[in-house]
PDB file of C-alpha atoms in Angstrom:
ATOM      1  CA  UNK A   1     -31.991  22.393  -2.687  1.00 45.00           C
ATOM      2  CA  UNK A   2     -30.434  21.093  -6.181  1.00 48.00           C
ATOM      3  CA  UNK A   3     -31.529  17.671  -7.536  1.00 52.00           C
ATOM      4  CA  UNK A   4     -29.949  15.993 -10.007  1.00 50.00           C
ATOM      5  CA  UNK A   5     -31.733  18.024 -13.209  1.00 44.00           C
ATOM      6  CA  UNK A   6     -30.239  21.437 -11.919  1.00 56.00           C
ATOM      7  CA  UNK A   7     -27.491  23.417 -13.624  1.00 58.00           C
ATOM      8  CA  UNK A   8     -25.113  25.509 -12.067  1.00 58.00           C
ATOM      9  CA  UNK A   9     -24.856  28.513 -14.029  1.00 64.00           C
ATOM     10  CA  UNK A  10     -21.144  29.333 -14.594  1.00 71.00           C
ATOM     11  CA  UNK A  11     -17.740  27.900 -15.356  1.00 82.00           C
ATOM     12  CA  UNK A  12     -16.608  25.349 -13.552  1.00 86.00           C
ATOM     13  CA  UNK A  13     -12.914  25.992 -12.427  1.00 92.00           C
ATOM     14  CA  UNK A  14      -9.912  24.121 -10.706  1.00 95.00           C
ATOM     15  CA  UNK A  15      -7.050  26.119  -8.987  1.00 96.00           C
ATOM     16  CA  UNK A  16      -4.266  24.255  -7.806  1.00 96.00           C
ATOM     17  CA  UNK A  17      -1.432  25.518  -5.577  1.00 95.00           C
ATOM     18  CA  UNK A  18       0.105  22.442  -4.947  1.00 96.00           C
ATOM     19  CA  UNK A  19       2.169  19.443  -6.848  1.00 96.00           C
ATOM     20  CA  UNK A  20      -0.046  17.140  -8.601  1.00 97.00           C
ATOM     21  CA  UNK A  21       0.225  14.255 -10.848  1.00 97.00           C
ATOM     22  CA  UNK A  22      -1.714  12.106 -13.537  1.00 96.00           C
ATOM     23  CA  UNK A  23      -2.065   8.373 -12.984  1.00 97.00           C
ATOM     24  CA  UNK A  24      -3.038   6.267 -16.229  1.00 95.00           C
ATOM     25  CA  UNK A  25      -4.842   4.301 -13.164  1.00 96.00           C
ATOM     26  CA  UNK A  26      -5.782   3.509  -9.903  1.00 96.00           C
ATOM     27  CA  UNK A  27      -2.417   3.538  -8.161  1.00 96.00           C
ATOM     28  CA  UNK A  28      -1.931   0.762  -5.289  1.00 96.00           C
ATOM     29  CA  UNK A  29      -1.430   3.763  -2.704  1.00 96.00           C
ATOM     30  CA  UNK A  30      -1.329   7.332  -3.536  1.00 97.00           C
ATOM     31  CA  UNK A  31       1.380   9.964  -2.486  1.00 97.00           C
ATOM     32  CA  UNK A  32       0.916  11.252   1.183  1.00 94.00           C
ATOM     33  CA  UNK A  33       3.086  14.465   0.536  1.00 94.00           C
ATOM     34  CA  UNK A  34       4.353  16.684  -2.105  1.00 95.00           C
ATOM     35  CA  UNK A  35       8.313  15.404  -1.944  1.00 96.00           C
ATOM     36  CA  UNK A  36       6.464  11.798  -3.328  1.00 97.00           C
ATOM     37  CA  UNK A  37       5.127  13.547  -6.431  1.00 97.00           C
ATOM     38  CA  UNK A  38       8.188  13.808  -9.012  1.00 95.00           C
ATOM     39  CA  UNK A  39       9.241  17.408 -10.254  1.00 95.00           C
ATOM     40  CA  UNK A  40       7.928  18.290 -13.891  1.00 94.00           C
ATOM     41  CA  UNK A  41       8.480  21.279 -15.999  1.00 95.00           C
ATOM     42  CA  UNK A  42       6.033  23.813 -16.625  1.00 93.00           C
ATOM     43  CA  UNK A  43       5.326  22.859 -20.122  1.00 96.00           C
ATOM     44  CA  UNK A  44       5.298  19.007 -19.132  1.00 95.00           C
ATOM     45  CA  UNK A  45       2.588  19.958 -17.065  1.00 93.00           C
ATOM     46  CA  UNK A  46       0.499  22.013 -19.640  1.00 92.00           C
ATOM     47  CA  UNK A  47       0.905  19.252 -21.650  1.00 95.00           C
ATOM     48  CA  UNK A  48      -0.500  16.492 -19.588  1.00 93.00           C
ATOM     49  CA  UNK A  49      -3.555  18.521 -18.285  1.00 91.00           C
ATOM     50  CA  UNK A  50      -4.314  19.638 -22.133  1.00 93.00           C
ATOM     51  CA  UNK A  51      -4.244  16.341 -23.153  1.00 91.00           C
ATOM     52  CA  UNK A  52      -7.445  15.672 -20.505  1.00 90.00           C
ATOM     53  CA  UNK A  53      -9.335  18.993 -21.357  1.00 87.00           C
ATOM     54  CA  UNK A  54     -12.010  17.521 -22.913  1.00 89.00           C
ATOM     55  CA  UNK A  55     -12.363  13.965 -20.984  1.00 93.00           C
ATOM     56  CA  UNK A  56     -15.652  13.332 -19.005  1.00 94.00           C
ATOM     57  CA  UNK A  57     -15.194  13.289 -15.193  1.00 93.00           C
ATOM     58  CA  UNK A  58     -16.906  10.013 -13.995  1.00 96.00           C
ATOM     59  CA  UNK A  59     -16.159  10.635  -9.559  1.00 97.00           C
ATOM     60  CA  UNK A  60     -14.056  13.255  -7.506  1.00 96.00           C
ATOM     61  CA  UNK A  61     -12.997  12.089  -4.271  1.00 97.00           C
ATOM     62  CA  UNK A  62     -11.220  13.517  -1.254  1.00 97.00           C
ATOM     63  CA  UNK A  63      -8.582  11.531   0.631  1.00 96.00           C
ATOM     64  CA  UNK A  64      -9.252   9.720   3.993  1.00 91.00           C
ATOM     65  CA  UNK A  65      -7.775  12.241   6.950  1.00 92.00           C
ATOM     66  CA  UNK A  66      -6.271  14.565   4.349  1.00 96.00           C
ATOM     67  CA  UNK A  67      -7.892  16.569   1.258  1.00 98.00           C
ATOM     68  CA  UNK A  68      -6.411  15.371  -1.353  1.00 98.00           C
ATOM     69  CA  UNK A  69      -8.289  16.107  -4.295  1.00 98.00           C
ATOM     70  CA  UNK A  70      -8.323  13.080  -6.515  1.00 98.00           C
ATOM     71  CA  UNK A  71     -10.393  13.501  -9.843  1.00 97.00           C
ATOM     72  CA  UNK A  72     -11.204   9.931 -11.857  1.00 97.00           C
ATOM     73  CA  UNK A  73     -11.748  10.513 -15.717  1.00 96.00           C
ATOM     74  CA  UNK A  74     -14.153   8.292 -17.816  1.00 96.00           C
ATOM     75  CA  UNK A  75     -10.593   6.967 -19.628  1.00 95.00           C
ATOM     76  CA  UNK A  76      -9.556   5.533 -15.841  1.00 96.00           C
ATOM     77  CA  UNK A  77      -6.904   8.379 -15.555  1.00 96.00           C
ATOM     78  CA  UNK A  78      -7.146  10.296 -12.502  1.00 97.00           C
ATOM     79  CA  UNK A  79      -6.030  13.807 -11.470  1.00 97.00           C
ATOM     80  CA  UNK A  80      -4.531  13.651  -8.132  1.00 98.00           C
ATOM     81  CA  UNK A  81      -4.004  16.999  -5.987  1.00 98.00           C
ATOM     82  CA  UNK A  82      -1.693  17.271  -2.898  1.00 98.00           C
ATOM     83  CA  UNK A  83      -4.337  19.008  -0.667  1.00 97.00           C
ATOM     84  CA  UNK A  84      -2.217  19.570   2.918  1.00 96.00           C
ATOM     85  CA  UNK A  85       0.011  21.914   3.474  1.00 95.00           C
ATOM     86  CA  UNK A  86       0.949  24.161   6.680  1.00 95.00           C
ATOM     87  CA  UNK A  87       0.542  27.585   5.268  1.00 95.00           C
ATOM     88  CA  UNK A  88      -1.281  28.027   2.623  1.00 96.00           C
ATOM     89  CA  UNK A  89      -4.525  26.669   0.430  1.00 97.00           C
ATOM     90  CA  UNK A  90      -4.078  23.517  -1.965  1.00 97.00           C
ATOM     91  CA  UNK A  91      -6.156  23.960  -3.937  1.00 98.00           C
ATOM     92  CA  UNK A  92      -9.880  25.847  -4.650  1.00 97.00           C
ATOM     93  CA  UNK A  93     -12.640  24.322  -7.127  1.00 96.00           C
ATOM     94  CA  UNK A  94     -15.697  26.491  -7.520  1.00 92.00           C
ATOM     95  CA  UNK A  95     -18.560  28.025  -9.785  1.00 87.00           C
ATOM     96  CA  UNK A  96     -17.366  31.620 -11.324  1.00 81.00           C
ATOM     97  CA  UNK A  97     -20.428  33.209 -11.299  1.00 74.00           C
ATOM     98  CA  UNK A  98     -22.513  30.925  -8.868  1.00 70.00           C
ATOM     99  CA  UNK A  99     -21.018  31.573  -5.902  1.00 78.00           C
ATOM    100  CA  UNK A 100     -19.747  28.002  -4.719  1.00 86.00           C
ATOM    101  CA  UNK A 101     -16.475  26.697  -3.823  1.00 93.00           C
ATOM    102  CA  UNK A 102     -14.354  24.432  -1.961  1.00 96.00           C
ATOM    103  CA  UNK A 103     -11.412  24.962  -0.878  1.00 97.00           C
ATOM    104  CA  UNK A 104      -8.202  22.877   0.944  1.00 98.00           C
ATOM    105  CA  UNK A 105      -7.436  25.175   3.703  1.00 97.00           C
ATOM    106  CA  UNK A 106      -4.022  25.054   5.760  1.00 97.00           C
ATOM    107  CA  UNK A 107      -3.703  22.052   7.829  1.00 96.00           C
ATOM    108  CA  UNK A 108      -5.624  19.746   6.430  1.00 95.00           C
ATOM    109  CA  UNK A 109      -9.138  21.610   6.777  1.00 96.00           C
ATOM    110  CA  UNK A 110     -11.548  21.811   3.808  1.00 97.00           C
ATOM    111  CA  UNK A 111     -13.964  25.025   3.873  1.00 96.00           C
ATOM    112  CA  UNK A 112     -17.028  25.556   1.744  1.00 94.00           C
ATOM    113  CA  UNK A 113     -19.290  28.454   0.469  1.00 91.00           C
ATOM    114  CA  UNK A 114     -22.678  27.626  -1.618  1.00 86.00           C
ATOM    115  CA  UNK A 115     -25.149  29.797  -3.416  1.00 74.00           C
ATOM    116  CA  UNK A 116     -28.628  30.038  -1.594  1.00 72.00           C
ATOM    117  CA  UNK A 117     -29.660  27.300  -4.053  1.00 66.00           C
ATOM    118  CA  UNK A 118     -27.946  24.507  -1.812  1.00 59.00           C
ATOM    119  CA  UNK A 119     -30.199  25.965   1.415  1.00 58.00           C
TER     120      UNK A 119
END
């Protein structure tokens, strides 16, 4: 089992199949669907998660009865993923060479796969 002093030997990645947004802050409720998250361009988008590269993450949470990734950065922004959708995966966060991840699977379910370290 990890504690708190372990490393997890890899790079940490975020792939994200669905919309998402930036909020400078907590937002009084957060979208439920994608068709509440406004359209950006591709570069608008490459923008706004460059600017945040290099910010410290201080929580990640998942929504309440959907998996909505939501990702709160030491400035108070947060990173908030759309994490339902009928068909197809929302989004997948995981260890490249560690073998973890987490994924948002169709229909709201959330699947997992950990290293023997977590055992």
């Amino acid at each position: 089992m990890l504690n708190e002093f372990d490393d997890l030997a890899g790079q940490l990645y975020l792939n994200i199949e669905s919309k998402w947004t930036i909020f400078d802050s907590v937002p009084s409720q957060y979208p439920s669907n994608e068709s509440q998250i406004a359209d950006v361009s591709e570069e608008e988008k490459y923008s706004q998660i460059i600017k945040m590269r290099r910010e410290k993450i201080i929580d990640i949470q998942l929504g309440d009865s959907t998996p909505h990734l939501i990702i709160s950065f030491e400035s108070g922004s947060i990173l908030f993923v759309i994490g339902f959708h009928e068909k197809y995966e929302c989004w997948q966060v995981g260890v490249e060479s560690d073998n973890w991840l987490v994924v948002a699977c169709p229909m709201n379910g959330v699947a997992t796969w950990t290293s023997n370290k977590f055992e």
